[in-house]
Amino acid sequence: MTDNQNIRELADIPAVEVITRAAVMLMSAAAEKLGLADENPDESPHRDLDEARRLITALAGLVKASAEYLGPHARPLRDGLKSLQLAFREASAFPDEPGQGPGERFTGPVR
């Protein structure tokens, strides 16, 4: 496949689909960094809360900035984001103050 074919294929994909795919990739990566794919997340060799914080914050910014364009996709993305934020809080030995957790500057405090 040539670069021109790739560009044309991307040009045919609606923006909402590109945004949703990016959000799902961020969600999946954050879940991995939280160790959620393992039977015991606390013992996951993939757990890296610093990396998870970055991914969740990026996801929150994307969801916040694109919410008006997402239509019916907005709610599941917000729900997934909130679940990741809560999982991060639960995984933290010293949880952030409300409003200071990953992405909370975009979403507000998560409880």
mmCIF file of C-alpha atoms in Angstrom:
data_model
loop_
_atom_site.group_PDB
_atom_site.id
_atom_site.type_symbol
_atom_site.label_atom_id
_atom_site.label_comp_id
_atom_site.label_asym_id
_atom_site.label_seq_id
_atom_site.Cartn_x
_atom_site.Cartn_y
_atom_site.Cartn_z
ATOM 1 C CA MET A 1 0.000 0.000 0.000
ATOM 2 C CA THR A 2 1.432 3.389 -0.944
ATOM 3 C CA ASP A 3 1.374 6.540 1.158
ATOM 4 C CA ASN A 4 -1.200 8.047 -1.190
ATOM 5 C CA GLN A 5 -3.503 5.058 -0.597
ATOM 6 C CA ASN A 6 -3.103 5.452 3.178
ATOM 7 C CA ILE A 7 -3.901 9.151 2.958
ATOM 8 C CA ARG A 8 -6.977 8.502 0.849
ATOM 9 C CA GLU A 9 -8.186 5.857 3.271
ATOM 10 C CA LEU A 10 -7.774 8.245 6.207
ATOM 11 C CA ALA A 11 -9.587 10.914 4.240
ATOM 12 C CA ASP A 12 -12.574 8.564 3.957
ATOM 13 C CA ILE A 13 -12.854 7.946 7.708
ATOM 14 C CA PRO A 14 -15.251 10.276 9.554
ATOM 15 C CA ALA A 15 -13.638 12.430 12.228
ATOM 16 C CA VAL A 16 -15.773 10.904 14.982
ATOM 17 C CA GLU A 17 -14.361 7.489 14.129
ATOM 18 C CA VAL A 18 -10.767 8.733 14.207
ATOM 19 C CA ILE A 19 -11.370 10.435 17.576
ATOM 20 C CA THR A 20 -13.106 7.352 18.977
ATOM 21 C CA ARG A 21 -10.304 5.055 17.807
ATOM 22 C CA ALA A 22 -7.715 7.323 19.428
ATOM 23 C CA ALA A 23 -9.721 7.375 22.665
ATOM 24 C CA VAL A 24 -10.051 3.583 22.703
ATOM 25 C CA MET A 25 -6.304 3.229 22.171
ATOM 26 C CA LEU A 26 -5.619 5.594 25.093
ATOM 27 C CA MET A 27 -8.121 3.706 27.263
ATOM 28 C CA SER A 28 -6.584 0.347 26.428
ATOM 29 C CA ALA A 29 -3.060 1.564 27.089
ATOM 30 C CA ALA A 30 -4.101 3.151 30.405
ATOM 31 C CA ALA A 31 -5.829 -0.076 31.482
ATOM 32 C CA GLU A 32 -2.636 -2.004 30.698
ATOM 33 C CA LYS A 33 -0.523 0.475 32.693
ATOM 34 C CA LEU A 34 -2.948 0.102 35.612
ATOM 35 C CA GLY A 35 -2.486 -3.666 35.407
ATOM 36 C CA LEU A 36 -6.180 -4.220 34.758
ATOM 37 C CA ALA A 37 -5.533 -6.860 32.109
ATOM 38 C CA ASP A 38 -3.894 -9.125 34.702
ATOM 39 C CA GLU A 39 -5.700 -11.369 37.144
ATOM 40 C CA ASN A 40 -4.122 -9.503 40.060
ATOM 41 C CA PRO A 41 -3.520 -5.857 39.050
ATOM 42 C CA ASP A 42 -1.481 -5.191 42.203
ATOM 43 C CA GLU A 43 1.111 -7.723 41.047
ATOM 44 C CA SER A 44 1.051 -6.863 37.352
ATOM 45 C CA PRO A 45 4.495 -6.494 35.776
ATOM 46 C CA HIS A 46 2.893 -3.915 33.470
ATOM 47 C CA ARG A 47 1.692 -1.593 36.223
ATOM 48 C CA ASP A 48 3.181 1.877 35.853
ATOM 49 C CA LEU A 49 1.078 4.559 37.516
ATOM 50 C CA ASP A 50 3.162 7.427 36.143
ATOM 51 C CA GLU A 51 2.521 6.223 32.596
ATOM 52 C CA ALA A 52 -1.154 5.562 33.417
ATOM 53 C CA ARG A 53 -1.514 9.123 34.732
ATOM 54 C CA ARG A 54 -0.217 10.528 31.436
ATOM 55 C CA LEU A 55 -2.503 8.363 29.335
ATOM 56 C CA ILE A 56 -5.593 9.106 31.437
ATOM 57 C CA THR A 57 -4.879 12.834 31.335
ATOM 58 C CA ALA A 58 -4.467 12.728 27.545
ATOM 59 C CA LEU A 59 -7.723 10.764 27.263
ATOM 60 C CA ALA A 60 -9.547 13.290 29.457
ATOM 61 C CA GLY A 61 -8.311 16.173 27.307
ATOM 62 C CA LEU A 62 -9.376 14.414 24.110
ATOM 63 C CA VAL A 63 -12.814 13.515 25.451
ATOM 64 C CA LYS A 64 -13.388 17.013 26.832
ATOM 65 C CA ALA A 65 -12.230 18.758 23.648
ATOM 66 C CA SER A 66 -14.242 16.535 21.323
ATOM 67 C CA ALA A 67 -17.399 15.829 23.377
ATOM 68 C CA GLU A 68 -19.626 18.011 21.202
ATOM 69 C CA TYR A 69 -18.689 15.972 18.119
ATOM 70 C CA LEU A 70 -19.004 12.494 19.593
ATOM 71 C CA GLY A 71 -22.785 12.194 19.742
ATOM 72 C CA PRO A 72 -23.772 8.785 21.159
ATOM 73 C CA HIS A 73 -20.091 7.860 21.598
ATOM 74 C CA ALA A 74 -19.543 10.572 24.231
ATOM 75 C CA ARG A 75 -21.210 8.809 27.172
ATOM 76 C CA PRO A 76 -19.358 5.464 26.850
ATOM 77 C CA LEU A 77 -16.053 7.317 26.508
ATOM 78 C CA ARG A 78 -16.795 9.464 29.576
ATOM 79 C CA ASP A 79 -17.843 6.351 31.521
ATOM 80 C CA GLY A 80 -14.666 4.525 30.513
ATOM 81 C CA LEU A 81 -12.568 7.542 31.462
ATOM 82 C CA LYS A 82 -14.225 7.751 34.870
ATOM 83 C CA SER A 83 -13.639 4.032 35.457
ATOM 84 C CA LEU A 84 -9.946 4.476 34.688
ATOM 85 C CA GLN A 85 -9.719 7.497 36.965
ATOM 86 C CA LEU A 86 -11.322 5.546 39.813
ATOM 87 C CA ALA A 87 -9.064 2.540 39.163
ATOM 88 C CA PHE A 88 -6.060 4.856 39.292
ATOM 89 C CA ARG A 89 -7.207 6.291 42.635
ATOM 90 C CA GLU A 90 -7.705 2.781 44.003
ATOM 91 C CA ALA A 91 -4.267 1.650 42.777
ATOM 92 C CA SER A 92 -2.448 4.618 44.296
ATOM 93 C CA ALA A 93 -0.731 4.104 47.633
ATOM 94 C CA PHE A 94 -1.240 7.816 48.300
ATOM 95 C CA PRO A 95 -4.329 8.906 46.345
ATOM 96 C CA ASP A 96 -4.386 12.419 44.921
ATOM 97 C CA GLU A 97 -6.606 15.038 46.496
ATOM 98 C CA PRO A 98 -10.019 15.304 44.782
ATOM 99 C CA GLY A 99 -9.576 17.341 41.616
ATOM 100 C CA GLN A 100 -5.844 16.571 41.419
ATOM 101 C CA GLY A 101 -6.020 13.069 39.930
ATOM 102 C CA PRO A 102 -5.212 12.243 36.330
ATOM 103 C CA GLY A 103 -7.412 14.195 33.946
ATOM 104 C CA GLU A 104 -9.433 15.796 36.723
ATOM 105 C CA ARG A 105 -8.493 19.288 35.594
ATOM 106 C CA PHE A 106 -10.633 18.456 32.538
ATOM 107 C CA THR A 107 -13.368 16.390 34.193
ATOM 108 C CA GLY A 108 -13.567 17.796 37.691
ATOM 109 C CA PRO A 109 -13.177 15.629 40.794
ATOM 110 C CA VAL A 110 -14.059 11.966 40.319
ATOM 111 C CA ARG A 111 -15.614 9.943 43.124
#
